[in-house]
């Protein structure tokens, strides 16, 4: 028998757990306000923060008596939303955490969360997602709060979307559409925009709706007689055909961009430069860690999916070896499969890397669930054979017992804090140990006339010892086979 709870009861319970109505703070305990004095040092310069947040007023266009000549921040009209979830498995706390994450996503998209309700069901209703009776009660909640949008914590079928809208009389979107909207807001690179556009078209194609003239047939054409005229396409069929054509074009463009990225990867492989990929749950602190380790200057914000476009930076181990560090798109529970497919070429940075830094938020209520969600996506992109280091970030704000539990369960793990710098030295040493080392150890006396060969040893290999003698540079290095062949004429060292 299907059990359910009324929206009013669930609202009281959720309001008790999250006093401000399921705000994003339920996921993120630290203060959401950002200031240069507090956060600038730990997160580094973030070159697009002012571009994203500021709105400059043009001087002289105001009709007010006193003109404002400085930068003005205005609050745009935000959508007022009510959240609704269906609790099918797990504990009540799991359901609350899922709706709290949906609240954080809604606030990232620019909405104001007014209320949140959860219904206990064996499975979502095939017609209205929460059942006809509960849909009517949800309508009362919408009227009471004055909301203009309902967001469902799941992916709705086209039929569920239409029928639930018919009952609640306001716009209804699902978790997938919300995440796609956030991605569309935050994508900045040409490839990122193309990937998001492709995912949006894949999502919208089965959900196109038409009415009136949109369902009418186009006129039969040609010079033939009456019997040769077919029924013609409806307007909605024409729209679907055009969307499919745009999707095909978008896939070709993304494939061309993938070729350019693959050329860069091949160049790194040719130069034998190891690569490290930062992967992890959204808002786990991947960009903060990248800024700390390389000074990349990417945006850091206490919001979900604040950065989407991958960033690759050059870094150096404590022993002097060069490697690349790549920041990838964040993951989330129930990441829409449209996005996984569209961003597959970007996520291949993880599969092609020599080491994965799996960043997890140690202060999150359930970090093990974050680890499982990210590893599921890593399996999807075929990166299960890549060595992994679990980096437990935000150790300064985490419960010590949680840190101990994670460090005990995850054998290859380390606790760090991108905010305070705690553990970063140990992390760099661990990266140095885990990166693949050149296979051949060789000793050679390189003449001073072959300085380029010595430079290659420093950039492509690992220099164990180096001594400058009268005859040349005495090197003991670990290098790959190609460089070892170039050093072979100068080894063994006869002058030693």
Short mmCIF file of C-alpha atoms in Angstrom, two decimals:
data_model
loop_
_atom_site.label_atom_id
_atom_site.label_comp_id
_atom_site.label_asym_id
_atom_site.label_seq_id
_atom_site.Cartn_x
_atom_site.Cartn_y
_atom_site.Cartn_z
CA UNK A 1 0.00 0.00 0.00
CA UNK A 2 1.30 3.38 -0.94
CA UNK A 3 1.90 5.60 2.04
CA UNK A 4 1.92 9.36 1.77
CA UNK A 5 2.33 12.40 3.93
CA UNK A 6 0.50 15.68 3.52
CA UNK A 7 2.37 18.72 2.24
CA UNK A 8 1.62 20.64 5.41
CA UNK A 9 3.21 17.95 7.61
CA UNK A 10 6.25 17.65 5.37
CA UNK A 11 6.59 21.42 5.22
CA UNK A 12 6.71 21.64 9.01
CA UNK A 13 9.32 18.90 9.17
CA UNK A 14 11.48 20.45 6.47
CA UNK A 15 11.09 23.93 7.96
CA UNK A 16 12.31 22.54 11.27
CA UNK A 17 15.36 20.99 9.59
CA UNK A 18 16.04 24.04 7.43
CA UNK A 19 14.65 27.16 9.12
CA UNK A 20 15.02 29.38 6.04
CA UNK A 21 13.02 27.09 3.79
CA UNK A 22 15.48 24.68 2.22
CA UNK A 23 17.97 27.33 1.26
CA UNK A 24 21.25 26.34 -0.31
CA UNK A 25 22.87 26.88 3.11
CA UNK A 26 21.52 23.44 4.04
CA UNK A 27 24.18 22.02 1.77
CA UNK A 28 26.84 24.63 2.38
CA UNK A 29 27.48 25.47 6.00
CA UNK A 30 29.93 28.30 5.35
CA UNK A 31 28.83 31.85 4.69
CA UNK A 32 27.80 32.41 1.08
CA UNK A 33 29.00 36.02 1.05
CA UNK A 34 32.27 36.52 -0.81
CA UNK A 35 34.73 39.27 -0.09
CA UNK A 36 38.21 39.90 -1.39
CA UNK A 37 39.65 40.45 2.09
CA UNK A 38 38.45 37.06 3.36
CA UNK A 39 38.40 34.85 0.28
CA UNK A 40 40.76 36.50 -2.18
CA UNK A 41 43.93 35.10 -0.66
CA UNK A 42 42.75 31.52 -0.49
CA UNK A 43 40.97 31.39 -3.82
CA UNK A 44 43.28 33.60 -5.85
CA UNK A 45 42.24 36.08 -8.51
CA UNK A 46 39.00 35.19 -10.26
CA UNK A 47 38.96 37.08 -13.48
CA UNK A 48 35.31 36.66 -14.45
CA UNK A 49 33.68 37.29 -11.05
CA UNK A 50 33.09 41.00 -11.62
CA UNK A 51 31.96 40.29 -15.18
CA UNK A 52 29.32 37.86 -13.94
CA UNK A 53 28.08 39.83 -10.93
CA UNK A 54 28.28 43.48 -11.89
CA UNK A 55 25.92 45.70 -13.85
CA UNK A 56 27.33 49.07 -14.88
CA UNK A 57 24.98 52.00 -15.16
CA UNK A 58 25.34 54.43 -18.06
CA UNK A 59 25.79 57.98 -16.83
CA UNK A 60 23.32 60.61 -18.01
CA UNK A 61 20.36 58.37 -18.85
CA UNK A 62 18.69 58.56 -15.44
CA UNK A 63 15.54 60.66 -15.00
CA UNK A 64 16.09 60.88 -11.26
CA UNK A 65 17.12 64.18 -9.69
CA UNK A 66 20.37 62.70 -8.41
CA UNK A 67 22.25 60.54 -10.92
CA UNK A 68 24.21 57.50 -9.81
CA UNK A 69 27.61 57.35 -11.43
CA UNK A 70 29.11 54.25 -9.82
CA UNK A 71 28.53 50.58 -10.46
CA UNK A 72 25.00 49.65 -9.44
CA UNK A 73 23.82 46.23 -8.39
CA UNK A 74 20.20 45.52 -9.14
CA UNK A 75 18.16 42.54 -8.15
CA UNK A 76 16.30 41.19 -11.13
CA UNK A 77 12.85 39.68 -10.78
CA UNK A 78 13.41 36.14 -9.60
CA UNK A 79 11.09 33.19 -10.11
CA UNK A 80 9.32 32.11 -6.95
CA UNK A 81 9.35 28.34 -6.71
CA UNK A 82 7.91 25.47 -4.70
CA UNK A 83 9.88 22.23 -4.60
CA UNK A 84 8.28 18.79 -4.64
CA UNK A 85 9.97 15.41 -4.25
CA UNK A 86 8.92 11.77 -4.18
CA UNK A 87 10.59 9.64 -1.51
CA UNK A 88 10.76 6.07 -2.84
CA UNK A 89 13.86 4.54 -1.23
CA UNK A 90 16.33 5.30 1.55
CA UNK A 91 15.75 7.17 4.77
CA UNK A 92 13.83 10.36 5.42
CA UNK A 93 17.17 12.15 5.85
CA UNK A 94 18.21 11.05 2.36
CA UNK A 95 15.00 12.51 0.95
CA UNK A 96 15.56 15.77 2.86
CA UNK A 97 19.15 16.00 1.58
CA UNK A 98 17.99 15.45 -2.00
CA UNK A 99 15.42 18.26 -1.73
CA UNK A 100 18.00 20.51 -0.05
CA UNK A 101 20.30 19.94 -3.01
CA UNK A 102 17.42 20.82 -5.34
CA UNK A 103 16.97 24.04 -3.35
CA UNK A 104 20.66 24.85 -3.86
CA UNK A 105 20.30 24.21 -7.59
CA UNK A 106 17.22 26.47 -7.75
CA UNK A 107 19.02 29.30 -5.97
CA UNK A 108 22.02 28.90 -8.27
CA UNK A 109 19.64 29.31 -11.21
CA UNK A 110 18.36 32.56 -9.67
CA UNK A 111 15.08 31.43 -8.09
CA UNK A 112 13.64 32.13 -4.65
CA UNK A 113 12.61 28.95 -2.83
CA UNK A 114 9.34 29.50 -0.96
CA UNK A 115 8.41 26.00 0.19
CA UNK A 116 9.26 22.33 -0.21
CA UNK A 117 7.15 19.19 0.17
CA UNK A 118 7.96 15.49 -0.02
CA UNK A 119 5.57 12.61 -0.62
CA UNK A 120 6.23 8.98 0.36
CA UNK A 121 5.36 6.65 -2.51
CA UNK A 122 6.47 3.26 -3.77
CA UNK A 123 7.14 4.85 -7.16
CA UNK A 124 6.24 8.15 -8.88
CA UNK A 125 2.71 8.34 -10.26
CA UNK A 126 2.66 7.68 -14.00
CA UNK A 127 0.18 10.50 -14.65
CA UNK A 128 1.01 13.44 -12.35
CA UNK A 129 4.24 12.30 -10.60
CA UNK A 130 2.71 12.71 -7.12
CA UNK A 131 -0.86 11.49 -7.73
CA UNK A 132 -4.01 13.47 -8.47
CA UNK A 133 -4.97 14.08 -4.81
CA UNK A 134 -1.53 15.32 -3.82
CA UNK A 135 -1.37 17.42 -7.00
CA UNK A 136 -4.52 19.20 -5.84
CA UNK A 137 -2.94 19.80 -2.41
CA UNK A 138 0.19 21.10 -4.17
CA UNK A 139 -2.04 23.55 -6.00
CA UNK A 140 -3.19 24.89 -2.60
CA UNK A 141 0.45 25.32 -1.51
CA UNK A 142 1.20 27.23 -4.72
CA UNK A 143 -1.76 29.55 -4.17
CA UNK A 144 -0.85 30.08 -0.51
CA UNK A 145 2.79 30.98 -1.22
CA UNK A 146 2.20 32.91 -4.43
CA UNK A 147 4.67 30.77 -6.38
CA UNK A 148 4.88 30.91 -10.16
CA UNK A 149 6.91 27.71 -10.73
CA UNK A 150 6.98 24.15 -9.39
CA UNK A 151 10.26 22.20 -9.56
CA UNK A 152 10.12 18.40 -9.27
CA UNK A 153 13.05 16.45 -7.86
CA UNK A 154 13.23 13.97 -10.72
CA UNK A 155 12.93 13.71 -14.48
CA UNK A 156 9.32 13.99 -15.63
CA UNK A 157 7.95 12.38 -18.76
CA UNK A 158 6.20 14.69 -21.25
CA UNK A 159 2.82 13.34 -20.09
CA UNK A 160 3.57 13.95 -16.40
CA UNK A 161 4.72 17.47 -17.20
CA UNK A 162 1.52 18.37 -19.06
CA UNK A 163 -0.91 16.81 -16.59
CA UNK A 164 0.77 18.28 -13.50
CA UNK A 165 0.73 21.74 -15.09
CA UNK A 166 -2.98 21.31 -15.83
CA UNK A 167 -3.62 20.76 -12.12
CA UNK A 168 -1.32 23.32 -10.44
CA UNK A 169 -1.92 26.01 -13.13
CA UNK A 170 1.70 27.27 -13.03
CA UNK A 171 4.86 26.36 -14.91
CA UNK A 172 6.32 22.96 -13.96
CA UNK A 173 9.93 21.96 -14.62
CA UNK A 174 11.98 18.99 -13.48
CA UNK A 175 15.48 18.53 -12.09
CA UNK A 176 16.95 17.94 -15.55
CA UNK A 177 15.57 21.19 -16.99
CA UNK A 178 16.87 23.08 -13.94
CA UNK A 179 20.41 21.74 -14.33
CA UNK A 180 20.34 22.46 -18.07
CA UNK A 181 19.32 26.05 -17.29
CA UNK A 182 22.25 26.46 -14.88
CA UNK A 183 24.64 25.07 -17.47
CA UNK A 184 23.26 27.46 -20.09
CA UNK A 185 23.87 30.41 -17.74
CA UNK A 186 27.43 29.46 -16.80
CA UNK A 187 28.90 28.05 -20.03
CA UNK A 188 31.35 30.57 -21.49
CA UNK A 189 33.55 28.79 -24.03
CA UNK A 190 32.36 28.03 -27.56
CA UNK A 191 32.54 24.31 -26.92
CA UNK A 192 30.73 24.57 -23.59
CA UNK A 193 27.88 26.54 -25.16
CA UNK A 194 27.61 24.02 -28.00
CA UNK A 195 27.51 21.08 -25.58
CA UNK A 196 24.79 22.71 -23.48
CA UNK A 197 22.75 23.61 -26.57
CA UNK A 198 22.93 19.99 -27.77
CA UNK A 199 21.80 18.68 -24.38
CA UNK A 200 18.91 21.17 -24.29
CA UNK A 201 17.70 20.14 -27.75
CA UNK A 202 17.92 16.45 -26.82
CA UNK A 203 15.80 17.20 -23.76
CA UNK A 204 13.23 19.38 -25.55
CA UNK A 205 12.70 17.19 -28.63
CA UNK A 206 10.18 14.76 -27.06
CA UNK A 207 8.59 17.56 -25.01
CA UNK A 208 7.54 19.91 -27.82
CA UNK A 209 3.91 20.86 -27.56
CA UNK A 210 1.63 22.56 -30.03
CA UNK A 211 -1.88 23.97 -30.13
CA UNK A 212 -4.11 25.69 -32.65
CA UNK A 213 -2.21 26.32 -35.86
CA UNK A 214 0.75 24.32 -34.59
CA UNK A 215 -1.24 21.12 -35.06
CA UNK A 216 -2.66 22.00 -38.48
CA UNK A 217 -1.39 20.37 -41.63
CA UNK A 218 0.64 22.25 -44.17
CA UNK A 219 -0.84 22.52 -47.67
CA UNK A 220 -0.04 19.74 -50.09
CA UNK A 221 2.34 21.02 -52.75
CA UNK A 222 3.39 20.45 -56.31
CA UNK A 223 1.65 20.69 -59.63
CA UNK A 224 0.04 17.29 -59.38
CA UNK A 225 -3.66 16.63 -59.08
CA UNK A 226 -5.73 16.11 -55.98
CA UNK A 227 -4.79 12.47 -55.68
CA UNK A 228 -1.05 13.24 -55.53
CA UNK A 229 -1.21 15.58 -52.55
CA UNK A 230 -0.24 14.00 -49.27
CA UNK A 231 -1.42 15.11 -45.84
CA UNK A 232 1.68 17.27 -45.32
CA UNK A 233 3.59 17.93 -42.12
CA UNK A 234 2.10 19.50 -39.05
CA UNK A 235 3.86 22.52 -37.62
CA UNK A 236 5.14 20.49 -34.67
CA UNK A 237 6.57 17.86 -37.03
CA UNK A 238 8.39 20.61 -38.90
CA UNK A 239 9.82 21.92 -35.63
CA UNK A 240 11.03 18.44 -34.67
CA UNK A 241 12.70 17.97 -38.06
CA UNK A 242 14.50 21.30 -37.75
CA UNK A 243 15.67 20.47 -34.23
CA UNK A 244 17.07 17.14 -35.47
CA UNK A 245 18.93 18.97 -38.23
CA UNK A 246 20.37 21.46 -35.71
CA UNK A 247 21.39 18.58 -33.43
CA UNK A 248 23.22 16.86 -36.28
CA UNK A 249 25.03 20.11 -37.10
CA UNK A 250 25.91 20.65 -33.43
CA UNK A 251 27.34 17.13 -33.14
CA UNK A 252 29.58 17.78 -36.15
CA UNK A 253 30.82 21.04 -34.62
CA UNK A 254 31.55 19.36 -31.26
CA UNK A 255 33.41 16.58 -33.09
CA UNK A 256 35.56 19.21 -34.84
CA UNK A 257 36.33 20.86 -31.48
CA UNK A 258 37.18 17.45 -30.04
CA UNK A 259 39.78 17.06 -32.79
CA UNK A 260 41.52 20.26 -31.66
CA UNK A 261 41.61 19.08 -28.04
CA UNK A 262 42.91 15.68 -29.13
CA UNK A 263 45.78 17.37 -31.00
CA UNK A 264 46.75 19.17 -27.78
CA UNK A 265 46.61 15.88 -25.87
CA UNK A 266 48.82 14.20 -28.47
CA UNK A 267 51.34 17.02 -28.12
CA UNK A 268 51.45 16.47 -24.36
CA UNK A 269 51.87 12.73 -24.89
CA UNK A 270 54.65 13.33 -27.41
CA UNK A 271 56.47 15.45 -24.86
CA UNK A 272 55.81 12.80 -22.21
CA UNK A 273 54.08 15.30 -19.89
CA UNK A 274 51.99 13.47 -17.25
CA UNK A 275 48.44 14.71 -16.70
CA UNK A 276 46.33 14.93 -13.53
CA UNK A 277 42.55 15.47 -13.68
CA UNK A 278 40.54 17.00 -10.84
CA UNK A 279 37.11 15.36 -10.64
CA UNK A 280 34.45 15.52 -7.99
CA UNK A 281 31.01 16.57 -6.87
CA UNK A 282 29.88 20.09 -7.66
CA UNK A 283 30.84 22.65 -5.00
CA UNK A 284 33.40 20.28 -3.46
CA UNK A 285 36.16 22.86 -3.97
CA UNK A 286 37.81 21.70 -7.23
CA UNK A 287 38.42 25.22 -8.56
CA UNK A 288 39.74 26.42 -5.18
CA UNK A 289 42.18 23.50 -5.17
CA UNK A 290 43.27 24.29 -8.75
CA UNK A 291 43.87 27.93 -7.81
CA UNK A 292 45.86 26.91 -4.74
CA UNK A 293 48.09 24.49 -6.66
CA UNK A 294 48.62 26.48 -9.87
CA UNK A 295 47.32 30.06 -9.41
CA UNK A 296 44.92 29.49 -12.33
CA UNK A 297 42.61 32.36 -11.35
CA UNK A 298 39.36 30.56 -12.21
CA UNK A 299 36.08 31.59 -10.63
CA UNK A 300 35.39 30.26 -7.13
CA UNK A 301 31.87 30.64 -5.81
CA UNK A 302 29.81 28.93 -3.13
CA UNK A 303 27.28 27.73 -5.70
CA UNK A 304 26.59 24.57 -7.65
CA UNK A 305 28.17 24.36 -11.14
CA UNK A 306 29.84 27.78 -10.79
CA UNK A 307 32.48 26.71 -13.33
CA UNK A 308 31.78 24.46 -16.31
CA UNK A 309 34.51 24.97 -18.87
CA UNK A 310 37.55 22.75 -18.28
CA UNK A 311 40.77 24.53 -17.33
CA UNK A 312 44.21 22.98 -17.95
CA UNK A 313 47.23 24.46 -16.21
CA UNK A 314 50.91 23.57 -16.02
CA UNK A 315 52.23 22.54 -12.61
CA UNK A 316 55.42 21.20 -11.09
CA UNK A 317 56.02 18.53 -8.47
CA UNK A 318 58.31 19.16 -5.45
CA UNK A 319 61.03 17.15 -7.25
CA UNK A 320 60.80 19.42 -10.30
CA UNK A 321 58.80 17.21 -12.68
CA UNK A 322 56.29 19.00 -14.92
CA UNK A 323 52.70 17.85 -15.28
CA UNK A 324 49.34 19.28 -16.32
CA UNK A 325 46.42 19.78 -13.93
CA UNK A 326 42.92 19.82 -15.47
CA UNK A 327 39.76 21.02 -13.71
CA UNK A 328 36.64 19.25 -15.02
CA UNK A 329 32.91 19.88 -14.81
CA UNK A 330 31.35 18.99 -11.46
CA UNK A 331 29.04 16.02 -11.01
CA UNK A 332 25.77 15.70 -9.15
CA UNK A 333 23.37 12.93 -8.21
CA UNK A 334 21.13 11.92 -11.10
CA UNK A 335 23.20 13.92 -13.57
CA UNK A 336 21.01 14.06 -16.69
CA UNK A 337 22.16 11.55 -19.29
CA UNK A 338 21.79 14.28 -21.93
CA UNK A 339 24.59 16.17 -20.20
CA UNK A 340 26.78 13.09 -19.79
CA UNK A 341 26.54 12.47 -23.54
CA UNK A 342 27.00 16.12 -24.52
CA UNK A 343 29.96 16.63 -22.19
CA UNK A 344 31.54 13.26 -22.95
CA UNK A 345 34.35 14.87 -24.97
CA UNK A 346 35.12 17.20 -22.04
CA UNK A 347 34.97 14.36 -19.53
CA UNK A 348 37.48 12.43 -21.62
CA UNK A 349 40.10 14.59 -19.88
CA UNK A 350 39.48 12.30 -16.90
CA UNK A 351 39.82 9.11 -18.94
CA UNK A 352 43.04 10.24 -20.64
CA UNK A 353 44.76 11.38 -17.46
CA UNK A 354 47.51 9.53 -15.60
CA UNK A 355 46.00 10.30 -12.18
CA UNK A 356 42.60 11.41 -10.87
CA UNK A 357 42.28 13.72 -7.87
CA UNK A 358 38.78 12.81 -6.67
CA UNK A 359 37.74 15.82 -4.56
CA UNK A 360 34.98 15.28 -2.00
CA UNK A 361 33.43 17.79 0.41
CA UNK A 362 34.36 16.57 3.89
CA UNK A 363 31.81 18.93 5.50
CA UNK A 364 28.88 17.52 3.51
CA UNK A 365 26.24 15.56 5.48
CA UNK A 366 26.82 12.46 3.33
CA UNK A 367 30.22 12.49 1.57
CA UNK A 368 30.04 8.76 0.79
CA UNK A 369 27.04 9.43 -1.43
CA UNK A 370 29.03 12.08 -3.30
CA UNK A 371 31.86 9.61 -3.88
CA UNK A 372 29.45 7.01 -5.25
CA UNK A 373 27.75 9.50 -7.60
CA UNK A 374 31.06 10.69 -9.08
CA UNK A 375 32.43 7.17 -9.50
CA UNK A 376 29.30 6.20 -11.41
CA UNK A 377 30.03 8.94 -13.98
CA UNK A 378 33.73 7.98 -14.06
CA UNK A 379 32.64 4.45 -14.97
CA UNK A 380 30.42 5.86 -17.73
CA UNK A 381 33.37 7.61 -19.40
CA UNK A 382 35.61 4.53 -19.09
CA UNK A 383 38.15 5.87 -16.61
CA UNK A 384 38.01 3.08 -14.04
CA UNK A 385 41.61 1.97 -14.74
CA UNK A 386 43.12 5.39 -13.95
CA UNK A 387 44.74 5.59 -10.46
CA UNK A 388 42.71 7.68 -8.02
CA UNK A 389 43.56 9.77 -4.96
CA UNK A 390 40.58 10.79 -2.81
CA UNK A 391 41.13 14.40 -1.68
CA UNK A 392 38.87 15.19 1.28
CA UNK A 393 38.52 18.97 1.01
CA UNK A 394 37.17 21.48 3.55
CA UNK A 395 38.88 19.58 6.36
CA UNK A 396 38.83 22.75 8.47
CA UNK A 397 34.99 22.69 8.50
CA UNK A 398 34.48 18.91 8.61
CA UNK A 399 33.57 16.76 11.57
CA UNK A 400 36.78 15.03 12.80
CA UNK A 401 34.89 11.75 13.15
CA UNK A 402 33.76 11.97 9.51
CA UNK A 403 37.33 12.65 8.41
CA UNK A 404 38.60 9.65 10.35
CA UNK A 405 35.89 7.45 8.83
CA UNK A 406 36.69 8.54 5.28
CA UNK A 407 40.45 8.19 5.75
CA UNK A 408 39.91 4.70 7.14
CA UNK A 409 37.55 3.54 4.37
CA UNK A 410 39.40 5.17 1.45
CA UNK A 411 42.90 3.68 1.52
CA UNK A 412 44.40 6.19 -0.97
CA UNK A 413 43.08 9.41 0.57
CA UNK A 414 44.29 12.63 2.15
CA UNK A 415 42.53 15.43 4.06
CA UNK A 416 43.22 18.99 2.88
CA UNK A 417 41.75 22.47 3.11
CA UNK A 418 41.95 24.76 0.08
CA UNK A 419 40.86 27.61 2.39
CA UNK A 420 43.71 27.35 4.91
CA UNK A 421 46.31 25.44 2.87
CA UNK A 422 46.30 22.51 5.29
CA UNK A 423 47.62 19.29 3.77
CA UNK A 424 48.55 20.78 0.36
CA UNK A 425 52.25 20.02 0.83
CA UNK A 426 51.47 16.38 1.57
CA UNK A 427 49.13 16.30 -1.43
CA UNK A 428 51.85 17.56 -3.78
CA UNK A 429 54.25 14.93 -2.44
CA UNK A 430 51.59 12.26 -2.96
CA UNK A 431 51.03 13.42 -6.55
CA UNK A 432 54.79 13.22 -7.11
CA UNK A 433 54.86 9.64 -5.87
CA UNK A 434 51.77 8.50 -7.78
CA UNK A 435 52.58 9.99 -11.19
CA UNK A 436 54.08 7.45 -13.59
CA UNK A 437 57.86 7.61 -13.66
CA UNK A 438 60.13 7.16 -16.71
CA UNK A 439 61.12 3.54 -17.19
CA UNK A 440 64.86 3.79 -18.01
CA UNK A 441 67.54 4.89 -15.54
CA UNK A 442 70.74 6.01 -17.24
CA UNK A 443 73.95 7.84 -16.40
CA UNK A 444 75.65 9.96 -19.06
CA UNK A 445 78.27 12.68 -19.52
CA UNK A 446 76.66 15.17 -21.90
CA UNK A 447 79.03 17.67 -23.60
CA UNK A 448 78.29 21.34 -23.03
CA UNK A 449 77.65 21.68 -26.76
CA UNK A 450 74.51 19.54 -26.33
CA UNK A 451 72.66 21.72 -23.84
CA UNK A 452 69.30 20.92 -25.45
CA UNK A 453 69.71 17.30 -24.42
CA UNK A 454 70.22 18.34 -20.80
CA UNK A 455 67.12 20.56 -21.01
CA UNK A 456 65.08 17.62 -22.34
CA UNK A 457 66.21 15.54 -19.38
CA UNK A 458 64.80 18.18 -17.04
CA UNK A 459 61.48 18.61 -18.88
CA UNK A 460 60.78 15.03 -20.01
CA UNK A 461 62.56 12.99 -17.34
CA UNK A 462 63.47 12.89 -13.68
CA UNK A 463 66.95 14.13 -12.80
CA UNK A 464 68.37 12.12 -9.91
CA UNK A 465 71.75 13.89 -9.79
CA UNK A 466 73.55 16.51 -11.85
CA UNK A 467 77.21 17.56 -11.73
CA UNK A 468 79.11 19.97 -13.94
CA UNK A 469 82.60 18.69 -14.83
CA UNK A 470 85.37 19.87 -17.13
CA UNK A 471 84.18 17.56 -19.91
CA UNK A 472 80.45 18.25 -19.64
CA UNK A 473 77.36 17.73 -17.52
CA UNK A 474 77.31 14.45 -15.59
CA UNK A 475 73.70 13.30 -15.32
CA UNK A 476 71.95 10.44 -13.60
CA UNK A 477 68.36 10.47 -14.81
CA UNK A 478 65.23 8.42 -15.30
CA UNK A 479 63.89 8.97 -18.83
CA UNK A 480 61.62 7.35 -21.40
CA UNK A 481 63.03 5.01 -24.04
CA UNK A 482 63.25 7.60 -26.84
CA UNK A 483 65.34 10.01 -24.76
CA UNK A 484 67.42 7.10 -23.40
CA UNK A 485 68.39 6.24 -26.98
CA UNK A 486 69.57 9.84 -27.53
CA UNK A 487 71.66 9.68 -24.34
CA UNK A 488 73.12 6.26 -25.11
CA UNK A 489 76.18 7.58 -27.06
CA UNK A 490 77.32 9.37 -23.90
CA UNK A 491 76.93 6.36 -21.59
CA UNK A 492 78.55 4.55 -19.85
CA UNK A 493 80.59 7.40 -18.43
CA UNK A 494 84.22 6.64 -19.14
CA UNK A 495 85.52 9.73 -17.30
CA UNK A 496 83.83 8.87 -14.03
#
